[in-house]
PDB file of N, CA and C in Angstrom:
ATOM      1  N   MET A   1     134.618 117.751 143.893  1.00 52.00           N
ATOM      2  CA  MET A   1     135.803 116.915 143.855  1.00 52.00           C
ATOM      3  C   MET A   1     135.694 115.956 142.677  1.00 52.00           C
ATOM      4  N   ARG A   2     136.679 115.936 141.860  1.00 62.00           N
ATOM      5  CA  ARG A   2     136.684 115.077 140.678  1.00 62.00           C
ATOM      6  C   ARG A   2     137.303 113.725 141.019  1.00 62.00           C
ATOM      7  N   LEU A   3     136.616 112.656 140.647  1.00 63.00           N
ATOM      8  CA  LEU A   3     137.109 111.311 140.894  1.00 63.00           C
ATOM      9  C   LEU A   3     138.129 110.922 139.831  1.00 63.00           C
ATOM     10  N   GLU A   4     139.175 110.249 140.245  1.00 65.00           N
ATOM     11  CA  GLU A   4     140.187 109.733 139.320  1.00 65.00           C
ATOM     12  C   GLU A   4     140.249 108.225 139.473  1.00 65.00           C
ATOM     13  N   LYS A   5     140.382 107.513 138.361  1.00 62.00           N
ATOM     14  CA  LYS A   5     140.428 106.046 138.381  1.00 62.00           C
ATOM     15  C   LYS A   5     141.557 105.530 139.265  1.00 62.00           C
ATOM     16  N   LYS A   6     142.695 106.192 139.207  1.00 67.00           N
ATOM     17  CA  LYS A   6     143.858 105.716 139.959  1.00 67.00           C
ATOM     18  C   LYS A   6     143.669 105.865 141.469  1.00 67.00           C
ATOM     19  N   ASP A   7     142.739 106.720 141.886  1.00 74.00           N
ATOM     20  CA  ASP A   7     142.517 106.964 143.310  1.00 74.00           C
ATOM     21  C   ASP A   7     141.518 106.000 143.946  1.00 74.00           C
ATOM     22  N   LEU A   8     140.843 105.173 143.143  1.00 82.00           N
ATOM     23  CA  LEU A   8     139.782 104.321 143.662  1.00 82.00           C
ATOM     24  C   LEU A   8     140.213 102.869 143.812  1.00 82.00           C
ATOM     25  N   ALA A   9     139.887 102.304 144.966  1.00 86.00           N
ATOM     26  CA  ALA A   9     140.055 100.865 145.157  1.00 86.00           C
ATOM     27  C   ALA A   9     138.902 100.175 144.436  1.00 86.00           C
ATOM     28  N   TRP A  10     139.097  98.905 144.057  1.00 84.00           N
ATOM     29  CA  TRP A  10     138.066  98.176 143.323  1.00 84.00           C
ATOM     30  C   TRP A  10     136.733  98.192 144.063  1.00 84.00           C
ATOM     31  N   GLU A  11     136.735  98.016 145.374  1.00 85.00           N
ATOM     32  CA  GLU A  11     135.509  97.959 146.157  1.00 85.00           C
ATOM     33  C   GLU A  11     134.701  99.256 146.047  1.00 85.00           C
ATOM     34  N   ARG A  12     135.357 100.355 145.826  1.00 89.00           N
ATOM     35  CA  ARG A  12     134.706 101.666 145.777  1.00 89.00           C
ATOM     36  C   ARG A  12     133.849 101.829 144.518  1.00 89.00           C
ATOM     37  N   TYR A  13     134.202 101.154 143.427  1.00 90.00           N
ATOM     38  CA  TYR A  13     133.416 101.257 142.196  1.00 90.00           C
ATOM     39  C   TYR A  13     131.983 100.802 142.422  1.00 90.00           C
ATOM     40  N   TYR A  14     131.813  99.842 143.305  1.00 90.00           N
ATOM     41  CA  TYR A  14     130.495  99.288 143.602  1.00 90.00           C
ATOM     42  C   TYR A  14     129.564 100.344 144.209  1.00 90.00           C
ATOM     43  N   ASP A  15     130.128 101.328 144.890  1.00 91.00           N
ATOM     44  CA  ASP A  15     129.346 102.364 145.577  1.00 91.00           C
ATOM     45  C   ASP A  15     128.980 103.551 144.685  1.00 91.00           C
ATOM     46  N   LEU A  16     129.565 103.623 143.494  1.00 93.00           N
ATOM     47  CA  LEU A  16     129.329 104.779 142.630  1.00 93.00           C
ATOM     48  C   LEU A  16     128.030 104.631 141.844  1.00 93.00           C
ATOM     49  N   SER A  17     127.387 105.742 141.589  1.00 94.00           N
ATOM     50  CA  SER A  17     126.170 105.740 140.766  1.00 94.00           C
ATOM     51  C   SER A  17     126.568 105.625 139.295  1.00 94.00           C
ATOM     52  N   SER A  18     125.587 105.334 138.449  1.00 94.00           N
ATOM     53  CA  SER A  18     125.881 105.232 137.015  1.00 94.00           C
ATOM     54  C   SER A  18     126.370 106.575 136.474  1.00 94.00           C
ATOM     55  N   GLN A  19     125.836 107.662 136.992  1.00 94.00           N
ATOM     56  CA  GLN A  19     126.280 108.994 136.553  1.00 94.00           C
ATOM     57  C   GLN A  19     127.740 109.218 136.943  1.00 94.00           C
ATOM     58  N   GLU A  20     128.106 108.861 138.175  1.00 93.00           N
ATOM     59  CA  GLU A  20     129.491 109.037 138.624  1.00 93.00           C
ATOM     60  C   GLU A  20     130.450 108.155 137.826  1.00 93.00           C
ATOM     61  N   LEU A  21     130.021 106.945 137.501  1.00 92.00           N
ATOM     62  CA  LEU A  21     130.870 106.066 136.696  1.00 92.00           C
ATOM     63  C   LEU A  21     131.067 106.624 135.295  1.00 92.00           C
ATOM     64  N   GLY A  22     130.007 107.158 134.699  1.00 93.00           N
ATOM     65  CA  GLY A  22     130.116 107.775 133.386  1.00 93.00           C
ATOM     66  C   GLY A  22     131.081 108.942 133.381  1.00 93.00           C
ATOM     67  N   GLU A  23     131.033 109.762 134.437  1.00 90.00           N
ATOM     68  CA  GLU A  23     131.962 110.887 134.554  1.00 90.00           C
ATOM     69  C   GLU A  23     133.389 110.384 134.741  1.00 90.00           C
ATOM     70  N   LEU A  24     133.532 109.304 135.504  1.00 89.00           N
ATOM     71  CA  LEU A  24     134.851 108.759 135.795  1.00 89.00           C
ATOM     72  C   LEU A  24     135.561 108.285 134.525  1.00 89.00           C
ATOM     73  N   ILE A  25     134.818 107.667 133.623  1.00 88.00           N
ATOM     74  CA  ILE A  25     135.429 107.171 132.378  1.00 88.00           C
ATOM     75  C   ILE A  25     135.351 108.201 131.247  1.00 88.00           C
ATOM     76  N   ARG A  26     134.784 109.364 131.566  1.00 90.00           N
ATOM     77  CA  ARG A  26     134.633 110.475 130.610  1.00 90.00           C
ATOM     78  C   ARG A  26     133.802 110.058 129.394  1.00 90.00           C
ATOM     79  N   PHE A  27     132.783 109.218 129.684  1.00 91.00           N
ATOM     80  CA  PHE A  27     131.864 108.753 128.649  1.00 91.00           C
ATOM     81  C   PHE A  27     130.507 108.562 129.327  1.00 91.00           C
ATOM     82  N   PRO A  28     129.820 109.675 129.620  1.00 92.00           N
ATOM     83  CA  PRO A  28     128.597 109.625 130.421  1.00 92.00           C
ATOM     84  C   PRO A  28     127.532 108.648 129.924  1.00 92.00           C
ATOM     85  N   LYS A  29     127.435 108.464 128.613  1.00 93.00           N
ATOM     86  CA  LYS A  29     126.396 107.575 128.082  1.00 93.00           C
ATOM     87  C   LYS A  29     126.630 106.115 128.456  1.00 93.00           C
ATOM     88  N   GLN A  30     127.863 105.740 128.772  1.00 94.00           N
ATOM     89  CA  GLN A  30     128.176 104.355 129.119  1.00 94.00           C
ATOM     90  C   GLN A  30     128.156 104.106 130.630  1.00 94.00           C
ATOM     91  N   GLY A  31     127.832 105.109 131.417  1.00 94.00           N
ATOM     92  CA  GLY A  31     127.797 104.960 132.869  1.00 94.00           C
ATOM     93  C   GLY A  31     126.819 103.893 133.332  1.00 94.00           C
ATOM     94  N   ARG A  32     125.635 103.855 132.724  1.00 95.00           N
ATOM     95  CA  ARG A  32     124.622 102.871 133.110  1.00 95.00           C
ATOM     96  C   ARG A  32     125.083 101.448 132.790  1.00 95.00           C
ATOM     97  N   THR A  33     125.697 101.257 131.619  1.00 95.00           N
ATOM     98  CA  THR A  33     126.191  99.935 131.226  1.00 95.00           C
ATOM     99  C   THR A  33     127.308  99.480 132.158  1.00 95.00           C
ATOM    100  N   LEU A  34     128.237 100.368 132.458  1.00 94.00           N
ATOM    101  CA  LEU A  34     129.335 100.036 133.356  1.00 94.00           C
ATOM    102  C   LEU A  34     128.807  99.703 134.752  1.00 94.00           C
ATOM    103  N   HIS A  35     127.835 100.455 135.222  1.00 95.00           N
ATOM    104  CA  HIS A  35     127.217 100.207 136.534  1.00 95.00           C
ATOM    105  C   HIS A  35     126.619  98.802 136.570  1.00 95.00           C
ATOM    106  N   LYS A  36     125.937  98.411 135.513  1.00 95.00           N
ATOM    107  CA  LYS A  36     125.331  97.087 135.416  1.00 95.00           C
ATOM    108  C   LYS A  36     126.400  95.998 135.477  1.00 95.00           C
ATOM    109  N   PHE A  37     127.483  96.166 134.720  1.00 94.00           N
ATOM    110  CA  PHE A  37     128.554  95.164 134.687  1.00 94.00           C
ATOM    111  C   PHE A  37     129.251  95.042 136.038  1.00 94.00           C
ATOM    112  N   ILE A  38     129.510  96.161 136.681  1.00 94.00           N
ATOM    113  CA  ILE A  38     130.166  96.131 137.997  1.00 94.00           C
ATOM    114  C   ILE A  38     129.305  95.374 139.005  1.00 94.00           C
ATOM    115  N   HIS A  39     127.986  95.581 138.946  1.00 94.00           N
ATOM    116  CA  HIS A  39     127.096  94.921 139.901  1.00 94.00           C
ATOM    117  C   HIS A  39     126.816  93.463 139.541  1.00 94.00           C
ATOM    118  N   GLN A  40     127.281  93.009 138.382  1.00 94.00           N
ATOM    119  CA  GLN A  40     127.179  91.599 138.024  1.00 94.00           C
ATOM    120  C   GLN A  40     128.443  90.833 138.403  1.00 94.00           C
ATOM    121  N   PHE A  41     129.492  91.544 138.762  1.00 92.00           N
ATOM    122  CA  PHE A  41     130.744  90.892 139.142  1.00 92.00           C
ATOM    123  C   PHE A  41     130.529  90.155 140.459  1.00 92.00           C
ATOM    124  N   PRO A  42     130.864  88.862 140.532  1.00 91.00           N
ATOM    125  CA  PRO A  42     130.591  88.086 141.748  1.00 91.00           C
ATOM    126  C   PRO A  42     131.215  88.700 142.994  1.00 91.00           C
ATOM    127  N   LYS A  43     130.365  88.960 143.971  1.00 91.00           N
ATOM    128  CA  LYS A  43     130.767  89.533 145.245  1.00 91.00           C
ATOM    129  C   LYS A  43     129.967  88.823 146.323  1.00 91.00           C
ATOM    130  N   LEU A  44     130.647  88.370 147.356  1.00 93.00           N
ATOM    131  CA  LEU A  44     129.991  87.632 148.433  1.00 93.00           C
ATOM    132  C   LEU A  44     130.244  88.321 149.764  1.00 93.00           C
ATOM    133  N   ASN A  45     129.277  88.191 150.660  1.00 94.00           N
ATOM    134  CA  ASN A  45     129.430  88.642 152.039  1.00 94.00           C
ATOM    135  C   ASN A  45     129.501  87.416 152.930  1.00 94.00           C
ATOM    136  N   PHE A  46     130.419  87.442 153.889  1.00 94.00           N
ATOM    137  CA  PHE A  46     130.603  86.329 154.802  1.00 94.00           C
ATOM    138  C   PHE A  46     130.344  86.778 156.228  1.00 94.00           C
ATOM    139  N   ALA A  47     129.688  85.925 156.980  1.00 96.00           N
ATOM    140  CA  ALA A  47     129.524  86.129 158.419  1.00 96.00           C
ATOM    141  C   ALA A  47     129.856  84.807 159.081  1.00 96.00           C
ATOM    142  N   ALA A  48     130.783  84.834 160.030  1.00 94.00           N
ATOM    143  CA  ALA A  48     131.208  83.601 160.683  1.00 94.00           C
ATOM    144  C   ALA A  48     130.907  83.674 162.176  1.00 94.00           C
ATOM    145  N   HIS A  49     130.457  82.563 162.702  1.00 96.00           N
ATOM    146  CA  HIS A  49     130.251  82.406 164.136  1.00 96.00           C
ATOM    147  C   HIS A  49     131.104  81.222 164.554  1.00 96.00           C
ATOM    148  N   VAL A  50     132.062  81.469 165.444  1.00 93.00           N
ATOM    149  CA  VAL A  50     132.992  80.430 165.871  1.00 93.00           C
ATOM    150  C   VAL A  50     132.725  80.113 167.336  1.00 93.00           C
ATOM    151  N   GLN A  51     132.586  78.823 167.632  1.00 96.00           N
ATOM    152  CA  GLN A  51     132.300  78.387 168.993  1.00 96.00           C
ATOM    153  C   GLN A  51     133.260  77.262 169.362  1.00 96.00           C
ATOM    154  N   PRO A  52     134.038  77.437 170.438  1.00 94.00           N
ATOM    155  CA  PRO A  52     134.926  76.347 170.857  1.00 94.00           C
ATOM    156  C   PRO A  52     134.117  75.183 171.434  1.00 94.00           C
ATOM    157  N   ILE A  53     134.454  73.980 171.006  1.00 95.00           N
ATOM    158  CA  ILE A  53     133.822  72.769 171.525  1.00 95.00           C
ATOM    159  C   ILE A  53     134.750  72.128 172.554  1.00 95.00           C
ATOM    160  N   THR A  54     136.003  71.915 172.167  1.00 93.00           N
ATOM    161  CA  THR A  54     137.052  71.447 173.076  1.00 93.00           C
ATOM    162  C   THR A  54     138.285  72.297 172.797  1.00 93.00           C
ATOM    163  N   ARG A  55     139.421  71.936 173.432  1.00 86.00           N
ATOM    164  CA  ARG A  55     140.660  72.695 173.183  1.00 86.00           C
ATOM    165  C   ARG A  55     141.109  72.613 171.731  1.00 86.00           C
ATOM    166  N   SER A  56     140.776  71.540 171.052  1.00 82.00           N
ATOM    167  CA  SER A  56     141.271  71.345 169.695  1.00 82.00           C
ATOM    168  C   SER A  56     140.169  71.324 168.630  1.00 82.00           C
ATOM    169  N   ILE A  57     138.922  71.519 169.039  1.00 88.00           N
ATOM    170  CA  ILE A  57     137.821  71.481 168.081  1.00 88.00           C
ATOM    171  C   ILE A  57     136.992  72.759 168.175  1.00 88.00           C
ATOM    172  N   LEU A  58     136.735  73.349 167.017  1.00 88.00           N
ATOM    173  CA  LEU A  58     135.885  74.534 166.922  1.00 88.00           C
ATOM    174  C   LEU A  58     134.691  74.226 166.038  1.00 88.00           C
ATOM    175  N   ARG A  59     133.568  74.774 166.379  1.00 94.00           N
ATOM    176  CA  ARG A  59     132.408  74.728 165.486  1.00 94.00           C
ATOM    177  C   ARG A  59     132.386  76.070 164.755  1.00 94.00           C
ATOM    178  N   VAL A  60     132.356  75.995 163.448  1.00 92.00           N
ATOM    179  CA  VAL A  60     132.339  77.201 162.625  1.00 92.00           C
ATOM    180  C   VAL A  60     131.049  77.206 161.818  1.00 92.00           C
ATOM    181  N   GLU A  61     130.258  78.251 162.011  1.00 95.00           N
ATOM    182  CA  GLU A  61     129.040  78.429 161.221  1.00 95.00           C
ATOM    183  C   GLU A  61     129.289  79.608 160.288  1.00 95.00           C
ATOM    184  N   LEU A  62     129.239  79.332 159.010  1.00 94.00           N
ATOM    185  CA  LEU A  62     129.547  80.343 158.006  1.00 94.00           C
ATOM    186  C   LEU A  62     128.302  80.642 157.187  1.00 94.00           C
ATOM    187  N   THR A  63     127.908  81.900 157.160  1.00 96.00           N
ATOM    188  CA  THR A  63     126.779  82.329 156.348  1.00 96.00           C
ATOM    189  C   THR A  63     127.331  83.119 155.166  1.00 96.00           C
ATOM    190  N   ILE A  64     127.001  82.657 153.967  1.00 94.00           N
ATOM    191  CA  ILE A  64     127.480  83.307 152.745  1.00 94.00           C
ATOM    192  C   ILE A  64     126.266  83.851 152.004  1.00 94.00           C
ATOM    193  N   THR A  65     126.298  85.139 151.698  1.00 94.00           N
ATOM    194  CA  THR A  65     125.189  85.736 150.959  1.00 94.00           C
ATOM    195  C   THR A  65     125.718  86.408 149.699  1.00 94.00           C
ATOM    196  N   GLN A  66     124.968  86.265 148.658  1.00 92.00           N
ATOM    197  CA  GLN A  66     125.281  86.857 147.364  1.00 92.00           C
ATOM    198  C   GLN A  66     125.052  88.360 147.446  1.00 92.00           C
ATOM    199  N   ASP A  67     125.991  89.123 146.912  1.00 92.00           N
ATOM    200  CA  ASP A  67     125.854  90.575 146.874  1.00 92.00           C
ATOM    201  C   ASP A  67     126.157  91.075 145.463  1.00 92.00           C
ATOM    202  N   PHE A  68     125.527  90.422 144.485  1.00 93.00           N
ATOM    203  CA  PHE A  68     125.671  90.847 143.090  1.00 93.00           C
ATOM    204  C   PHE A  68     124.416  90.443 142.336  1.00 93.00           C
ATOM    205  N   GLN A  69     124.227  91.060 141.183  1.00 94.00           N
ATOM    206  CA  GLN A  69     123.045  90.773 140.376  1.00 94.00           C
ATOM    207  C   GLN A  69     123.330  89.578 139.475  1.00 94.00           C
ATOM    208  N   TRP A  70     122.521  88.547 139.643  1.00 93.00           N
ATOM    209  CA  TRP A  70     122.685  87.322 138.856  1.00 93.00           C
ATOM    210  C   TRP A  70     122.124  87.525 137.456  1.00 93.00           C
ATOM    211  N   GLU A  71     122.877  87.092 136.462  1.00 92.00           N
ATOM    212  CA  GLU A  71     122.442  87.171 135.071  1.00 92.00           C
ATOM    213  C   GLU A  71     122.831  85.863 134.393  1.00 92.00           C
ATOM    214  N   ASP A  72     121.837  85.079 133.980  1.00 92.00           N
ATOM    215  CA  ASP A  72     122.111  83.777 133.374  1.00 92.00           C
ATOM    216  C   ASP A  72     123.045  83.874 132.167  1.00 92.00           C
ATOM    217  N   LYS A  73     122.940  84.937 131.387  1.00 90.00           N
ATOM    218  CA  LYS A  73     123.802  85.101 130.211  1.00 90.00           C
ATOM    219  C   LYS A  73     125.272  85.258 130.613  1.00 90.00           C
ATOM    220  N   VAL A  74     125.504  85.818 131.774  1.00 89.00           N
ATOM    221  CA  VAL A  74     126.866  86.074 132.239  1.00 89.00           C
ATOM    222  C   VAL A  74     127.385  84.913 133.084  1.00 89.00           C
ATOM    223  N   HIS A  75     126.592  84.474 134.052  1.00 89.00           N
ATOM    224  CA  HIS A  75     127.036  83.498 135.037  1.00 89.00           C
ATOM    225  C   HIS A  75     126.656  82.062 134.690  1.00 89.00           C
ATOM    226  N   GLY A  76     125.783  81.874 133.717  1.00 90.00           N
ATOM    227  CA  GLY A  76     125.283  80.533 133.454  1.00 90.00           C
ATOM    228  C   GLY A  76     124.263  80.182 134.531  1.00 90.00           C
ATOM    229  N   TYR A  77     124.142  78.916 134.819  1.00 91.00           N
ATOM    230  CA  TYR A  77     123.168  78.491 135.821  1.00 91.00           C
ATOM    231  C   TYR A  77     123.813  78.176 137.157  1.00 91.00           C
ATOM    232  N   VAL A  78     125.150  78.160 137.191  1.00 89.00           N
ATOM    233  CA  VAL A  78     125.884  77.853 138.413  1.00 89.00           C
ATOM    234  C   VAL A  78     127.119  78.740 138.463  1.00 89.00           C
ATOM    235  N   GLU A  79     127.443  79.213 139.643  1.00 86.00           N
ATOM    236  CA  GLU A  79     128.679  79.973 139.850  1.00 86.00           C
ATOM    237  C   GLU A  79     129.405  79.320 141.026  1.00 86.00           C
ATOM    238  N   PRO A  80     130.421  78.497 140.742  1.00 89.00           N
ATOM    239  CA  PRO A  80     131.097  77.774 141.829  1.00 89.00           C
ATOM    240  C   PRO A  80     132.067  78.671 142.603  1.00 89.00           C
ATOM    241  N   PHE A  81     132.166  78.421 143.897  1.00 89.00           N
ATOM    242  CA  PHE A  81     133.118  79.107 144.773  1.00 89.00           C
ATOM    243  C   PHE A  81     133.758  78.057 145.671  1.00 89.00           C
ATOM    244  N   TRP A  82     134.975  78.294 146.072  1.00 91.00           N
ATOM    245  CA  TRP A  82     135.665  77.433 147.029  1.00 91.00           C
ATOM    246  C   TRP A  82     135.728  78.156 148.363  1.00 91.00           C
ATOM    247  N   VAL A  83     135.459  77.436 149.441  1.00 87.00           N
ATOM    248  CA  VAL A  83     135.638  77.961 150.793  1.00 87.00           C
ATOM    249  C   VAL A  83     136.710  77.106 151.444  1.00 87.00           C
ATOM    250  N   ILE A  84     137.803  77.734 151.804  1.00 86.00           N
ATOM    251  CA  ILE A  84     138.923  77.012 152.406  1.00 86.00           C
ATOM    252  C   ILE A  84     139.058  77.462 153.851  1.00 86.00           C
ATOM    253  N   VAL A  85     139.063  76.494 154.755  1.00 81.00           N
ATOM    254  CA  VAL A  85     139.233  76.778 156.183  1.00 81.00           C
ATOM    255  C   VAL A  85     140.607  76.264 156.571  1.00 81.00           C
ATOM    256  N   GLU A  86     141.391  77.132 157.180  1.00 81.00           N
ATOM    257  CA  GLU A  86     142.759  76.766 157.509  1.00 81.00           C
ATOM    258  C   GLU A  86     143.050  77.108 158.957  1.00 81.00           C
ATOM    259  N   ASP A  87     143.775  76.243 159.610  1.00 78.00           N
ATOM    260  CA  ASP A  87     144.233  76.473 160.975  1.00 78.00           C
ATOM    261  C   ASP A  87     145.640  77.081 160.892  1.00 78.00           C
ATOM    262  N   ASN A  88     145.760  78.345 161.242  1.00 79.00           N
ATOM    263  CA  ASN A  88     147.058  79.020 161.128  1.00 79.00           C
ATOM    264  C   ASN A  88     148.128  78.393 162.009  1.00 79.00           C
ATOM    265  N   ASP A  89     147.720  77.832 163.159  1.00 77.00           N
ATOM    266  CA  ASP A  89     148.677  77.227 164.075  1.00 77.00           C
ATOM    267  C   ASP A  89     148.992  75.773 163.716  1.00 77.00           C
ATOM    268  N   ARG A  90     148.261  75.227 162.767  1.00 73.00           N
ATOM    269  CA  ARG A  90     148.429  73.841 162.308  1.00 73.00           C
ATOM    270  C   ARG A  90     148.301  72.837 163.445  1.00 73.00           C
ATOM    271  N   GLU A  91     147.369  73.094 164.346  1.00 65.00           N
ATOM    272  CA  GLU A  91     147.142  72.175 165.474  1.00 65.00           C
ATOM    273  C   GLU A  91     146.081  71.173 165.129  1.00 65.00           C
TER     274      GLU A  91
END
């Protein structure tokens, strides 16, 4: 089965090998470089544990883990992220 760029969601690129990426762009020699760049793109994993304290108060424990390769030349020494918590019911 031949992979087509238009058929892949962004998240799927992360799962491809350097050889598959090279075939996808029809430039096999650049597959390794593209693989490296894709894995340097900031990607985070979140795990949340929510515990009700009262009817109107929740305790939220959020664990954030890095799922990308850090490179000082690319990211510098800090990579800021915003975490926004919102109450959909506005209570």
